[in-house]
GROMACS .gro file of C-alpha atoms in nm:
model
  515
    1MET     CA    1   1.049   2.381   0.033
    2THR     CA    2   1.243   2.659   0.204
    3GLU     CA    3   1.181   3.033   0.176
    4THR     CA    4   1.297   3.319   0.396
    5ILE     CA    5   1.017   3.567   0.465
    6HIS     CA    6   1.123   3.920   0.546
    7THR     CA    7   0.904   4.131   0.775
    8ASP     CA    8   0.910   4.492   0.886
    9ASP     CA    9   0.930   4.383   1.250
   10PRO     CA   10   1.300   4.335   1.340
   11GLU     CA   11   1.193   4.097   1.617
   12HIS     CA   12   1.079   3.835   1.365
   13HIS     CA   13   1.273   3.617   1.125
   14LEU     CA   14   1.023   3.395   0.943
   15ASN     CA   15   1.115   3.095   0.732
   16LEU     CA   16   0.884   2.874   0.522
   17ARG     CA   17   0.990   2.508   0.503
   18CYS     CA   18   0.871   2.148   0.525
   19LEU     CA   19   0.794   2.010   0.868
   20GLN     CA   20   1.031   1.771   1.044
   21LEU     CA   21   0.973   1.507   1.310
   22SER     CA   22   1.155   1.723   1.565
   23ASP     CA   23   0.891   1.996   1.521
   24TYR     CA   24   0.619   1.800   1.699
   25PRO     CA   25   0.652   1.981   2.037
   26ASP     CA   26   0.593   2.313   1.859
   27ILE     CA   27   0.295   2.170   1.664
   28LYS     CA   28   0.148   2.029   1.984
   29GLU     CA   29   0.180   2.365   2.156
   30ILE     CA   30   0.002   2.547   1.872
   31MET     CA   31  -0.281   2.293   1.851
   32GLU     CA   32  -0.332   2.291   2.228
   33ALA     CA   33  -0.400   2.663   2.205
   34VAL     CA   34  -0.606   2.653   1.883
   35TYR     CA   35  -0.808   2.332   1.923
   36GLN     CA   36  -0.908   2.341   2.290
   37ALA     CA   37  -1.273   2.289   2.190
   38ALA     CA   38  -1.206   2.059   1.893
   39GLY     CA   39  -1.020   1.755   2.022
   40GLY     CA   40  -0.684   1.903   2.107
   41PRO     CA   41  -0.351   1.840   1.930
   42VAL     CA   42  -0.280   1.564   1.680
   43LYS     CA   43  -0.121   1.256   1.838
   44GLU     CA   44   0.251   1.217   1.781
   45GLN     CA   45   0.213   0.883   1.600
   46ILE     CA   46  -0.032   1.044   1.358
   47TYR     CA   47   0.207   1.333   1.303
   48LYS     CA   48   0.489   1.089   1.227
   49ALA     CA   49   0.267   0.898   0.983
   50GLN     CA   50   0.181   1.222   0.800
   51LEU     CA   51   0.545   1.318   0.754
   52THR     CA   52   0.643   0.966   0.652
   53THR     CA   53   0.362   0.930   0.398
   54PHE     CA   54   0.383   1.269   0.224
   55PRO     CA   55   0.669   1.482   0.362
   56GLU     CA   56   0.645   1.747   0.087
   57GLY     CA   57   0.283   1.820   0.176
   58GLN     CA   58   0.346   1.912   0.541
   59ILE     CA   59   0.476   2.268   0.558
   60CYS     CA   60   0.532   2.528   0.826
   61ILE     CA   61   0.653   2.876   0.904
   62GLU     CA   62   0.913   2.912   1.177
   63ASP     CA   63   1.023   3.223   1.361
   64HIS     CA   64   1.380   3.209   1.489
   65GLY     CA   65   1.366   2.830   1.462
   66LYS     CA   66   1.031   2.782   1.641
   67VAL     CA   67   0.732   2.664   1.436
   68VAL     CA   68   0.447   2.914   1.465
   69ALA     CA   69   0.215   2.802   1.182
   70ALA     CA   70   0.164   2.484   0.983
   71ALA     CA   71  -0.041   2.332   0.701
   72PHE     CA   72  -0.099   1.963   0.635
   73SER     CA   73  -0.218   1.804   0.310
   74VAL     CA   74  -0.252   1.477   0.119
   75ILE     CA   75  -0.283   1.378  -0.247
   76VAL     CA   76  -0.595   1.177  -0.327
   77ASP     CA   77  -0.767   1.028  -0.629
   78TYR     CA   78  -1.073   1.241  -0.571
   79LYS     CA   79  -1.321   1.034  -0.770
   80LYS     CA   80  -1.281   0.755  -0.514
   81PHE     CA   81  -1.436   0.979  -0.249
   82GLY     CA   82  -1.655   1.226  -0.437
   83ASP     CA   83  -1.807   1.535  -0.283
   84TYR     CA   84  -1.981   1.346  -0.003
   85HIS     CA   85  -1.719   1.235   0.245
   86THR     CA   86  -1.611   1.285   0.603
   87TYR     CA   87  -1.279   1.409   0.730
   88ASP     CA   88  -1.185   1.065   0.863
   89GLU     CA   89  -1.273   0.892   0.535
   90ILE     CA   90  -1.066   1.112   0.305
   91THR     CA   91  -0.769   1.150   0.540
   92GLY     CA   92  -0.758   0.793   0.669
   93ASP     CA   93  -0.835   0.910   1.023
   94ALA     CA   94  -0.563   1.174   0.969
   95TYR     CA   95  -0.297   0.904   0.913
   96LEU     CA   96  -0.303   0.982   0.537
   97THR     CA   97  -0.347   0.617   0.439
   98THR     CA   98  -0.554   0.753   0.150
   99HIS     CA   99  -0.247   0.919  -0.001
  100ASP     CA  100  -0.210   0.838  -0.370
  101SER     CA  101   0.095   0.982  -0.543
  102SER     CA  102  -0.083   0.933  -0.878
  103GLY     CA  103  -0.396   1.116  -0.756
  104ASP     CA  104  -0.530   1.440  -0.903
  105VAL     CA  105  -0.623   1.658  -0.603
  106LEU     CA  106  -0.429   1.810  -0.315
  107TYR     CA  107  -0.658   1.779  -0.014
  108GLY     CA  108  -0.619   2.019   0.276
  109VAL     CA  109  -0.595   1.827   0.602
  110ASP     CA  110  -0.533   2.110   0.847
  111VAL     CA  111  -0.401   2.464   0.890
  112CYS     CA  112  -0.314   2.611   1.228
  113VAL     CA  113  -0.150   2.936   1.337
  114SER     CA  114  -0.028   3.020   1.684
  115PRO     CA  115  -0.259   3.279   1.848
  116ASP     CA  116   0.049   3.491   1.919
  117TYR     CA  117   0.091   3.536   1.544
  118HIS     CA  118  -0.266   3.616   1.445
  119GLY     CA  119  -0.286   3.926   1.229
  120MET     CA  120   0.044   3.853   1.051
  121ARG     CA  121  -0.134   3.680   0.759
  122LEU     CA  122   0.068   3.360   0.803
  123GLY     CA  123  -0.234   3.153   0.704
  124ARG     CA  124  -0.234   3.328   0.367
  125ARG     CA  125   0.135   3.248   0.320
  126LEU     CA  126   0.066   2.881   0.390
  127TYR     CA  127  -0.222   2.879   0.143
  128GLU     CA  128   0.000   3.035  -0.122
  129ALA     CA  129   0.262   2.769  -0.056
  130ARG     CA  130  -0.006   2.502  -0.098
  131LYS     CA  131  -0.107   2.652  -0.432
  132GLU     CA  132   0.256   2.649  -0.542
  133LEU     CA  133   0.284   2.284  -0.441
  134CYS     CA  134  -0.037   2.200  -0.629
  135GLN     CA  135   0.097   2.364  -0.944
  136SER     CA  136   0.442   2.206  -0.911
  137LEU     CA  137   0.286   1.860  -0.882
  138ASN     CA  138   0.047   1.934  -1.171
  139LEU     CA  139  -0.262   1.856  -0.965
  140LYS     CA  140  -0.609   1.957  -1.076
  141ALA     CA  141  -0.717   2.142  -0.765
  142ILE     CA  142  -0.693   2.196  -0.392
  143VAL     CA  143  -0.998   2.072  -0.205
  144ALA     CA  144  -1.069   2.104   0.166
  145GLY     CA  145  -1.346   2.072   0.418
  146GLY     CA  146  -1.376   2.394   0.614
  147ARG     CA  147  -1.522   2.439   0.961
  148ILE     CA  148  -1.772   2.720   1.019
  149PRO     CA  149  -1.716   2.787   1.392
  150ASN     CA  150  -1.925   3.105   1.416
  151TYR     CA  151  -2.231   2.916   1.294
  152GLN     CA  152  -2.305   2.833   1.658
  153GLN     CA  153  -2.420   3.193   1.701
  154TYR     CA  154  -2.669   3.170   1.413
  155ALA     CA  155  -2.781   2.806   1.416
  156GLN     CA  156  -3.123   2.888   1.564
  157GLU     CA  157  -3.212   3.136   1.291
  158LEU     CA  158  -3.011   3.034   0.980
  159THR     CA  159  -2.963   2.712   0.788
  160PRO     CA  160  -2.600   2.633   0.701
  161GLN     CA  161  -2.670   2.734   0.340
  162LYS     CA  162  -2.809   3.074   0.438
  163TYR     CA  163  -2.525   3.126   0.684
  164ILE     CA  164  -2.271   3.061   0.409
  165GLU     CA  165  -2.449   3.306   0.176
  166LYS     CA  166  -2.433   3.577   0.440
  167VAL     CA  167  -2.062   3.511   0.492
  168LYS     CA  168  -2.010   3.538   0.113
  169LYS     CA  169  -2.191   3.873   0.113
  170LYS     CA  170  -1.979   3.982   0.411
  171GLU     CA  171  -2.291   4.032   0.620
  172VAL     CA  172  -2.156   3.777   0.868
  173TYR     CA  173  -1.795   3.708   0.964
  174ASP     CA  174  -1.660   3.355   1.008
  175PRO     CA  175  -1.290   3.328   1.098
  176ILE     CA  176  -1.234   3.025   0.875
  177LEU     CA  177  -1.480   3.059   0.587
  178THR     CA  178  -1.416   3.431   0.542
  179PHE     CA  179  -1.044   3.361   0.526
  180GLN     CA  180  -1.086   3.080   0.273
  181LEU     CA  181  -1.312   3.285   0.046
  182SER     CA  182  -1.055   3.566   0.049
  183ASN     CA  183  -0.797   3.314  -0.074
  184ASP     CA  184  -0.988   3.236  -0.395
  185PHE     CA  185  -1.161   2.922  -0.270
  186GLU     CA  186  -1.517   2.852  -0.381
  187VAL     CA  187  -1.780   2.669  -0.181
  188LYS     CA  188  -1.898   2.360  -0.370
  189ARG     CA  189  -2.150   2.232  -0.115
  190VAL     CA  190  -2.230   2.180   0.250
  191LEU     CA  191  -2.108   1.864   0.421
  192HIS     CA  192  -2.300   1.712   0.711
  193ASN     CA  193  -2.121   1.519   0.989
  194TYR     CA  194  -1.786   1.607   0.832
  195LEU     CA  195  -1.641   1.644   1.181
  196PRO     CA  196  -1.916   1.516   1.414
  197GLU     CA  197  -1.724   1.631   1.721
  198ASP     CA  198  -1.716   1.993   1.594
  199ASP     CA  199  -1.987   2.141   1.818
  200GLU     CA  200  -1.912   2.499   1.710
  201SER     CA  201  -1.999   2.414   1.348
  202HIS     CA  202  -2.279   2.178   1.458
  203GLY     CA  203  -2.103   1.906   1.257
  204TYR     CA  204  -2.133   2.102   0.932
  205ALA     CA  205  -1.849   2.201   0.700
  206THR     CA  206  -1.805   2.368   0.366
  207LEU     CA  207  -1.649   2.177   0.079
  208LEU     CA  208  -1.409   2.426  -0.077
  209GLU     CA  209  -1.212   2.413  -0.400
  210TRP     CA  210  -0.934   2.611  -0.562
  211GLN     CA  211  -0.871   2.517  -0.924
  212ASN     CA  212  -0.523   2.507  -1.071
  213LEU     CA  213  -0.549   2.704  -1.396
  214TYR     CA  214  -0.216   2.562  -1.511
  215TYR     CA  215  -0.320   2.200  -1.470
  216GLU     CA  216  -0.242   1.983  -1.773
  217LYS     CA  217  -0.432   1.657  -1.792
  218LYS     CA  218  -0.196   1.364  -1.774
  219GLN     CA  219  -0.194   1.166  -2.094
  220LEU     CA  220  -0.164   0.792  -2.063
  221PRO     CA  221   0.103   0.645  -2.291
  222LEU     CA  222  -0.040   0.490  -2.605
  223ILE     CA  223   0.154   0.174  -2.531
  224GLY     CA  224   0.307   0.039  -2.214
  225ALA     CA  225   0.060   0.200  -1.970
  226GLN     CA  226   0.012   0.024  -1.638
  227LYS     CA  227  -0.282  -0.213  -1.658
  228SER     CA  228  -0.580  -0.209  -1.423
  229SER     CA  229  -0.617  -0.587  -1.431
  230ALA     CA  230  -0.386  -0.887  -1.427
  231ARG     CA  231  -0.421  -1.239  -1.562
  232VAL     CA  232  -0.227  -1.475  -1.339
  233GLY     CA  233  -0.146  -1.838  -1.404
  234CYS     CA  234  -0.063  -2.096  -1.135
  235VAL     CA  235   0.123  -2.418  -1.209
  236GLN     CA  236   0.015  -2.705  -0.985
  237TRP     CA  237   0.338  -2.890  -1.037
  238GLN     CA  238   0.380  -3.268  -1.062
  239MET     CA  239   0.687  -3.390  -0.874
  240ARG     CA  240   0.836  -3.666  -1.091
  241PRO     CA  241   1.182  -3.824  -1.115
  242LEU     CA  242   1.416  -3.636  -1.349
  243LYS     CA  243   1.745  -3.730  -1.509
  244SER     CA  244   1.890  -3.383  -1.564
  245MET     CA  245   1.845  -3.011  -1.507
  246GLU     CA  246   1.769  -2.971  -1.878
  247GLU     CA  247   1.467  -3.196  -1.832
  248LEU     CA  248   1.348  -2.972  -1.547
  249ILE     CA  249   1.381  -2.657  -1.759
  250GLN     CA  250   1.197  -2.831  -2.042
  251GLN     CA  251   0.905  -2.896  -1.806
  252VAL     CA  252   0.909  -2.535  -1.685
  253GLU     CA  253   0.910  -2.409  -2.043
  254PHE     CA  254   0.609  -2.623  -2.129
  255PHE     CA  255   0.396  -2.449  -1.866
  256VAL     CA  256   0.537  -2.102  -1.933
  257ASP     CA  257   0.459  -2.147  -2.303
  258ALA     CA  258   0.106  -2.263  -2.227
  259LEU     CA  259   0.030  -1.972  -1.992
  260SER     CA  260   0.185  -1.727  -2.236
  261ASP     CA  261  -0.050  -1.853  -2.509
  262TYR     CA  262  -0.337  -1.744  -2.283
  263GLN     CA  263  -0.179  -1.396  -2.247
  264CYS     CA  264  -0.108  -1.438  -1.877
  265ASP     CA  265   0.077  -1.153  -1.711
  266LEU     CA  266   0.242  -1.375  -1.452
  267CYS     CA  267   0.328  -1.741  -1.399
  268LEU     CA  268   0.366  -1.875  -1.044
  269LEU     CA  269   0.564  -2.194  -0.974
  270PRO     CA  270   0.564  -2.380  -0.640
  271GLU     CA  271   0.818  -2.379  -0.360
  272PHE     CA  272   1.115  -2.611  -0.432
  273PHE     CA  273   0.982  -2.699  -0.779
  274ASN     CA  274   1.338  -2.816  -0.853
  275ALA     CA  275   1.335  -3.077  -0.573
  276PRO     CA  276   1.335  -3.372  -0.821
  277LEU     CA  277   1.698  -3.290  -0.898
  278MET     CA  278   1.787  -3.424  -0.553
  279GLY     CA  279   1.700  -3.770  -0.683
  280ILE     CA  280   1.953  -3.774  -0.965
  281GLU     CA  281   2.219  -3.919  -0.739
  282ASN     CA  282   2.234  -4.078  -0.396
  283HIS     CA  283   2.326  -3.863  -0.096
  284SER     CA  284   2.456  -3.967   0.241
  285ASN     CA  285   2.230  -3.727   0.433
  286SER     CA  286   1.969  -3.453   0.389
  287ILE     CA  287   2.216  -3.166   0.428
  288ASP     CA  288   2.430  -3.303   0.146
  289ALA     CA  289   2.117  -3.343  -0.072
  290ILE     CA  290   1.985  -2.989  -0.027
  291ARG     CA  291   2.329  -2.829  -0.073
  292THR     CA  292   2.382  -3.028  -0.391
  293LEU     CA  293   2.043  -2.901  -0.510
  294ALA     CA  294   2.159  -2.545  -0.441
  295GLU     CA  295   2.444  -2.593  -0.688
  296TYR     CA  296   2.187  -2.590  -0.970
  297SER     CA  297   2.019  -2.268  -0.857
  298GLU     CA  298   2.223  -2.009  -1.046
  299GLN     CA  299   2.177  -2.186  -1.379
  300ILE     CA  300   1.808  -2.253  -1.315
  301ILE     CA  301   1.731  -1.886  -1.249
  302GLU     CA  302   1.935  -1.784  -1.552
  303GLU     CA  303   1.724  -2.015  -1.769
  304VAL     CA  304   1.392  -1.909  -1.614
  305ALA     CA  305   1.482  -1.542  -1.663
  306LYS     CA  306   1.539  -1.614  -2.031
  307LEU     CA  307   1.195  -1.778  -2.053
  308ALA     CA  308   1.032  -1.467  -1.901
  309VAL     CA  309   1.174  -1.254  -2.180
  310LYS     CA  310   1.121  -1.514  -2.454
  311TYR     CA  311   0.753  -1.567  -2.372
  312ASN     CA  312   0.678  -1.211  -2.256
  313ILE     CA  313   0.550  -1.317  -1.915
  314ASN     CA  314   0.656  -1.235  -1.560
  315ILE     CA  315   0.761  -1.547  -1.370
  316ILE     CA  316   0.782  -1.610  -0.997
  317ALA     CA  317   1.017  -1.906  -0.992
  318GLY     CA  318   0.861  -2.065  -0.684
  319SER     CA  319   1.159  -2.094  -0.455
  320ILE     CA  320   1.495  -2.267  -0.465
  321PRO     CA  321   1.779  -2.324  -0.214
  322VAL     CA  322   2.066  -2.077  -0.236
  323ILE     CA  323   2.403  -2.079  -0.057
  324GLU     CA  324   2.554  -1.744   0.040
  325ASN     CA  325   2.866  -1.719   0.258
  326ASN     CA  326   2.823  -2.090   0.326
  327LEU     CA  327   2.474  -2.030   0.469
  328LEU     CA  328   2.165  -2.191   0.317
  329TYR     CA  329   1.856  -1.982   0.230
  330ASN     CA  330   1.523  -2.046   0.062
  331VAL     CA  331   1.478  -1.781  -0.209
  332SER     CA  332   1.202  -1.689  -0.451
  333TYR     CA  333   1.312  -1.511  -0.768
  334PHE     CA  334   1.088  -1.269  -0.954
  335CYS     CA  335   1.186  -1.270  -1.321
  336ARG     CA  336   1.026  -0.979  -1.505
  337ARG     CA  337   0.949  -0.998  -1.873
  338ASP     CA  338   1.168  -0.693  -1.929
  339GLY     CA  339   1.472  -0.896  -1.819
  340THR     CA  340   1.512  -0.756  -1.467
  341LEU     CA  341   1.544  -0.988  -1.170
  342GLU     CA  342   1.461  -0.948  -0.801
  343SER     CA  343   1.430  -1.181  -0.504
  344GLN     CA  344   1.244  -1.246  -0.179
  345TYR     CA  345   1.404  -1.463   0.088
  346LYS     CA  346   1.191  -1.685   0.307
  347ILE     CA  347   1.176  -1.512   0.644
  348HIS     CA  348   1.071  -1.809   0.854
  349PRO     CA  349   1.224  -2.147   0.771
  350THR     CA  350   1.008  -2.429   0.908
  351PRO     CA  351   1.133  -2.634   1.205
  352PHE     CA  352   1.218  -2.911   0.956
  353GLU     CA  353   1.419  -2.675   0.735
  354LYS     CA  354   1.610  -2.535   1.032
  355LYS     CA  355   1.679  -2.869   1.200
  356VAL     CA  356   1.738  -3.101   0.903
  357TRP     CA  357   1.877  -2.862   0.641
  358ILE     CA  358   2.028  -2.600   0.877
  359MET     CA  359   1.846  -2.329   0.678
  360GLN     CA  360   1.861  -1.958   0.765
  361GLY     CA  361   1.585  -1.698   0.742
  362GLY     CA  362   1.609  -1.383   0.532
  363ASN     CA  363   1.604  -1.032   0.680
  364GLU     CA  364   1.424  -0.827   0.416
  365LEU     CA  365   1.057  -0.799   0.321
  366ARG     CA  366   0.980  -0.651  -0.018
  367VAL     CA  367   0.701  -0.526  -0.243
  368PHE     CA  368   0.770  -0.532  -0.617
  369ASP     CA  369   0.649  -0.294  -0.887
  370THR     CA  370   0.517  -0.463  -1.202
  371ASP     CA  371   0.356  -0.350  -1.524
  372PHE     CA  372   0.015  -0.417  -1.368
  373GLY     CA  373   0.055  -0.324  -1.001
  374LYS     CA  374   0.235  -0.393  -0.676
  375ILE     CA  375   0.294  -0.753  -0.572
  376GLY     CA  376   0.457  -0.937  -0.285
  377ILE     CA  377   0.588  -1.288  -0.228
  378LEU     CA  378   0.567  -1.492   0.092
  379ILE     CA  379   0.709  -1.842   0.076
  380CYS     CA  380   0.488  -2.111   0.232
  381TYR     CA  381   0.535  -2.088   0.613
  382ASP     CA  382   0.571  -1.708   0.592
  383ILE     CA  383   0.200  -1.671   0.509
  384GLU     CA  384   0.122  -1.803   0.858
  385PHE     CA  385   0.270  -1.487   1.012
  386PRO     CA  386   0.010  -1.210   0.956
  387GLU     CA  387   0.251  -0.928   1.038
  388LEU     CA  388   0.441  -0.981   0.712
  389ALA     CA  389   0.144  -0.942   0.480
  390ARG     CA  390   0.024  -0.639   0.678
  391LEU     CA  391   0.362  -0.470   0.637
  392GLN     CA  392   0.344  -0.539   0.264
  393ALA     CA  393  -0.012  -0.406   0.249
  394GLU     CA  394   0.108  -0.081   0.405
  395LYS     CA  395   0.343  -0.048   0.108
  396GLY     CA  396   0.055  -0.076  -0.140
  397LEU     CA  397   0.045  -0.451  -0.200
  398GLN     CA  398  -0.231  -0.558  -0.442
  399ILE     CA  399  -0.152  -0.923  -0.515
  400LEU     CA  400   0.032  -1.156  -0.280
  401PHE     CA  401   0.188  -1.472  -0.427
  402VAL     CA  402   0.252  -1.775  -0.208
  403PRO     CA  403   0.453  -2.066  -0.352
  404PHE     CA  404   0.420  -2.355  -0.108
  405TRP     CA  405   0.532  -2.714  -0.054
  406THR     CA  406   0.323  -2.929   0.183
  407ASP     CA  407   0.314  -3.302   0.234
  408THR     CA  408  -0.014  -3.363   0.417
  409LYS     CA  409  -0.361  -3.212   0.399
  410ASN     CA  410  -0.345  -3.053   0.743
  411ALA     CA  411  -0.015  -2.885   0.649
  412TYR     CA  412  -0.178  -2.760   0.329
  413LEU     CA  413  -0.481  -2.630   0.518
  414ARG     CA  414  -0.260  -2.419   0.742
  415VAL     CA  415  -0.127  -2.243   0.432
  416ARG     CA  416  -0.469  -2.219   0.269
  417CYS     CA  417  -0.658  -2.085   0.570
  418CYS     CA  418  -0.390  -1.828   0.650
  419ALA     CA  419  -0.372  -1.716   0.286
  420HIS     CA  420  -0.749  -1.674   0.279
  421ALA     CA  421  -0.735  -1.464   0.595
  422ARG     CA  422  -0.453  -1.246   0.456
  423ALA     CA  423  -0.669  -1.163   0.149
  424ILE     CA  424  -0.960  -1.047   0.364
  425GLU     CA  425  -0.772  -0.856   0.631
  426ASN     CA  426  -0.538  -0.681   0.384
  427GLU     CA  427  -0.794  -0.623   0.107
  428CYS     CA  428  -0.579  -0.786  -0.160
  429TYR     CA  429  -0.571  -1.093  -0.382
  430VAL     CA  430  -0.368  -1.391  -0.263
  431VAL     CA  431  -0.248  -1.656  -0.508
  432ILE     CA  432  -0.116  -1.989  -0.379
  433THR     CA  433   0.027  -2.284  -0.569
  434GLY     CA  434   0.198  -2.607  -0.467
  435SER     CA  435   0.321  -2.942  -0.595
  436VAL     CA  436   0.163  -3.288  -0.614
  437GLY     CA  437   0.293  -3.643  -0.666
  438ASN     CA  438   0.584  -3.814  -0.495
  439LEU     CA  439   0.960  -3.848  -0.502
  440PRO     CA  440   1.048  -4.190  -0.352
  441LYS     CA  441   1.425  -4.136  -0.365
  442VAL     CA  442   1.426  -3.790  -0.208
  443ASP     CA  443   1.440  -3.774   0.171
  444GLY     CA  444   1.181  -3.534   0.314
  445ALA     CA  445   0.995  -3.501  -0.018
  446ASP     CA  446   0.829  -3.839  -0.036
  447ILE     CA  447   0.470  -3.715  -0.072
  448GLN     CA  448   0.299  -3.395  -0.176
  449TYR     CA  449  -0.049  -3.248  -0.120
  450ALA     CA  450  -0.176  -2.937  -0.294
  451GLN     CA  451  -0.484  -2.756  -0.413
  452SER     CA  452  -0.384  -2.426  -0.573
  453ALA     CA  453  -0.623  -2.133  -0.539
  454VAL     CA  454  -0.677  -1.760  -0.576
  455PHE     CA  455  -0.845  -1.577  -0.287
  456SER     CA  456  -1.008  -1.235  -0.283
  457PRO     CA  457  -1.138  -0.992  -0.022
  458SER     CA  458  -1.488  -1.065   0.106
  459ASP     CA  459  -1.740  -0.811  -0.018
  460PHE     CA  460  -2.015  -0.776  -0.277
  461SER     CA  461  -1.779  -0.708  -0.569
  462PHE     CA  462  -1.606  -1.041  -0.513
  463PRO     CA  463  -1.718  -1.407  -0.501
  464HIS     CA  464  -1.947  -1.482  -0.205
  465ASP     CA  465  -1.691  -1.719  -0.052
  466ALA     CA  466  -1.391  -1.497  -0.137
  467ILE     CA  467  -1.249  -1.773  -0.361
  468MET     CA  468  -1.182  -1.659  -0.717
  469ALA     CA  469  -1.093  -2.010  -0.837
  470GLU     CA  470  -0.921  -2.330  -0.725
  471THR     CA  471  -0.778  -2.644  -0.879
  472THR     CA  472  -0.864  -3.009  -0.841
  473PRO     CA  473  -0.658  -3.139  -0.547
  474ASN     CA  474  -0.349  -3.348  -0.621
  475THR     CA  475  -0.373  -3.323  -0.999
  476GLU     CA  476  -0.115  -3.162  -1.225
  477MET     CA  477  -0.283  -2.867  -1.393
  478THR     CA  478  -0.282  -2.491  -1.441
  479LEU     CA  479  -0.516  -2.231  -1.298
  480ILE     CA  480  -0.574  -1.904  -1.485
  481VAL     CA  481  -0.761  -1.614  -1.323
  482ASP     CA  482  -0.827  -1.251  -1.417
  483LEU     CA  483  -0.788  -1.008  -1.125
  484ASP     CA  484  -0.952  -0.664  -1.134
  485LEU     CA  485  -0.727  -0.423  -0.947
  486ASP     CA  486  -0.972  -0.134  -0.968
  487LYS     CA  487  -1.210  -0.331  -0.745
  488LEU     CA  488  -0.945  -0.326  -0.474
  489LYS     CA  489  -0.915   0.052  -0.492
  490GLN     CA  490  -1.290   0.089  -0.464
  491LEU     CA  491  -1.304  -0.156  -0.172
  492HIS     CA  492  -1.043   0.039   0.025
  493HIS     CA  493  -1.277   0.338   0.051
  494GLU     CA  494  -1.629   0.211  -0.013
  495GLY     CA  495  -1.632  -0.145   0.121
  496SER     CA  496  -1.891  -0.275   0.366
  497VAL     CA  497  -1.600  -0.294   0.609
  498ARG     CA  498  -1.258  -0.136   0.562
  499ASN     CA  499  -0.997  -0.340   0.741
  500LEU     CA  500  -0.706  -0.120   0.634
  501LEU     CA  501  -0.870   0.218   0.682
  502ASP     CA  502  -1.037   0.142   1.014
  503ARG     CA  503  -0.729   0.024   1.200
  504ARG     CA  504  -0.685   0.190   1.542
  505ARG     CA  505  -0.345   0.340   1.477
  506ASP     CA  506  -0.377   0.531   1.801
  507LEU     CA  507  -0.364   0.196   1.986
  508TYR     CA  508  -0.133  -0.034   1.790
  509LYS     CA  509   0.111  -0.058   1.501
  510ILE     CA  510   0.359  -0.297   1.340
  511ASP     CA  511   0.723  -0.194   1.310
  512TRP     CA  512   0.978  -0.366   1.087
  513LEU     CA  513   1.301  -0.403   1.283
  514GLY     CA  514   1.507  -0.590   1.022
  515ASP     CA  515   1.754  -0.455   0.767
   0.00000   0.00000   0.00000
């Protein structure tokens, strides 16, 4: 958004544009002057988060290159908050974690104008730009909570409601409310404790709305619309001696077929589900065995991808060893039912994998779009590093899938306990599945222990123990669970506790430093 604004004063050269990170010193200077009695300027890390989350919604007016006025906003799904909300709740403590690109309302976060430019109607220009943005994005309305700073002069004699009525009738002037009413905003109601620290307004605020007359309700497609629930199927895989790769694919197809018959949206296989192929021939050492196994990988993924299309089911093909530039990796492939293919590399090889197999860790952490929501994959040991799941959660993760391979119960419990914690702290579902049985001729894969499970957040809308379902330990079987994604959205904003929303971003953060 860029627009040159011509004025009659030759000393000014105003330009309307989107804010940039380099503008923070100017923003800080304005807010120090404007908000001396209301908390001071926004912290730089919050400012950066706002621009990163919704850059188009943060606009300013500059004069000869210096920012002199600015407006901040966020898109929200308004029904999640309703008319009774606080500033911190609907803005995510100003970090805009509530931003929803598919929402229906543009919410006004802040407007500030340098005192040196009062009287030039720059606030009106910013409001007009907001209206233009609202119309361009086809949003239903602009909503904002407005301070009533002059109420402090009338608080002893007028209720907030009567004060607002007098401002409407122009019997009383309020620098913010009067301005908003003159810009076609209507007062919907009075909010209490909207900004508790706002002593001038005694904690009160007006809930204001401007309706977009050109709004066209978005029609969901009759077919192919994104679903609000997902049926996931886990395969608790029996490790058994095999004679060929074809026999392995036949076993995979059996489970894919079965889960497809139950209309599952996704099938999850365990880590190294193809390990039995290492027993087809004798190997002189473990490195030779795992690298020989990697020779099957390309064909295995090609066959699994065909099954995803054939049976109309998304498949996470556990994980398999892959050699790239003569380096060994552990890779999970996500085979969509539309024929597309993506991958997630294991970030943290275990000490065994690094020492015995000389395995490398991947350098990219991903979140995948599906026809039912956003998912992530963390392979076994990776679930024990909470930073990874948190980074995925910040990208909108709804379901985290964890294919694992553990030999003993204590190894399994590390994966299980960490997966359970990730579900609670990131307000998402976590699905884990592993393998059972034994492979006597395969070094390092002699025994298996697994109990597959699906974990949920811990709140009233979910099971009391935050366990959706789990299998019988050490028995080959499937686990099928329906996951309600709308419950996650409700939890984010209305939960008994809100682990994502209540993070102290002013004190700590996680930065991804990889590729």
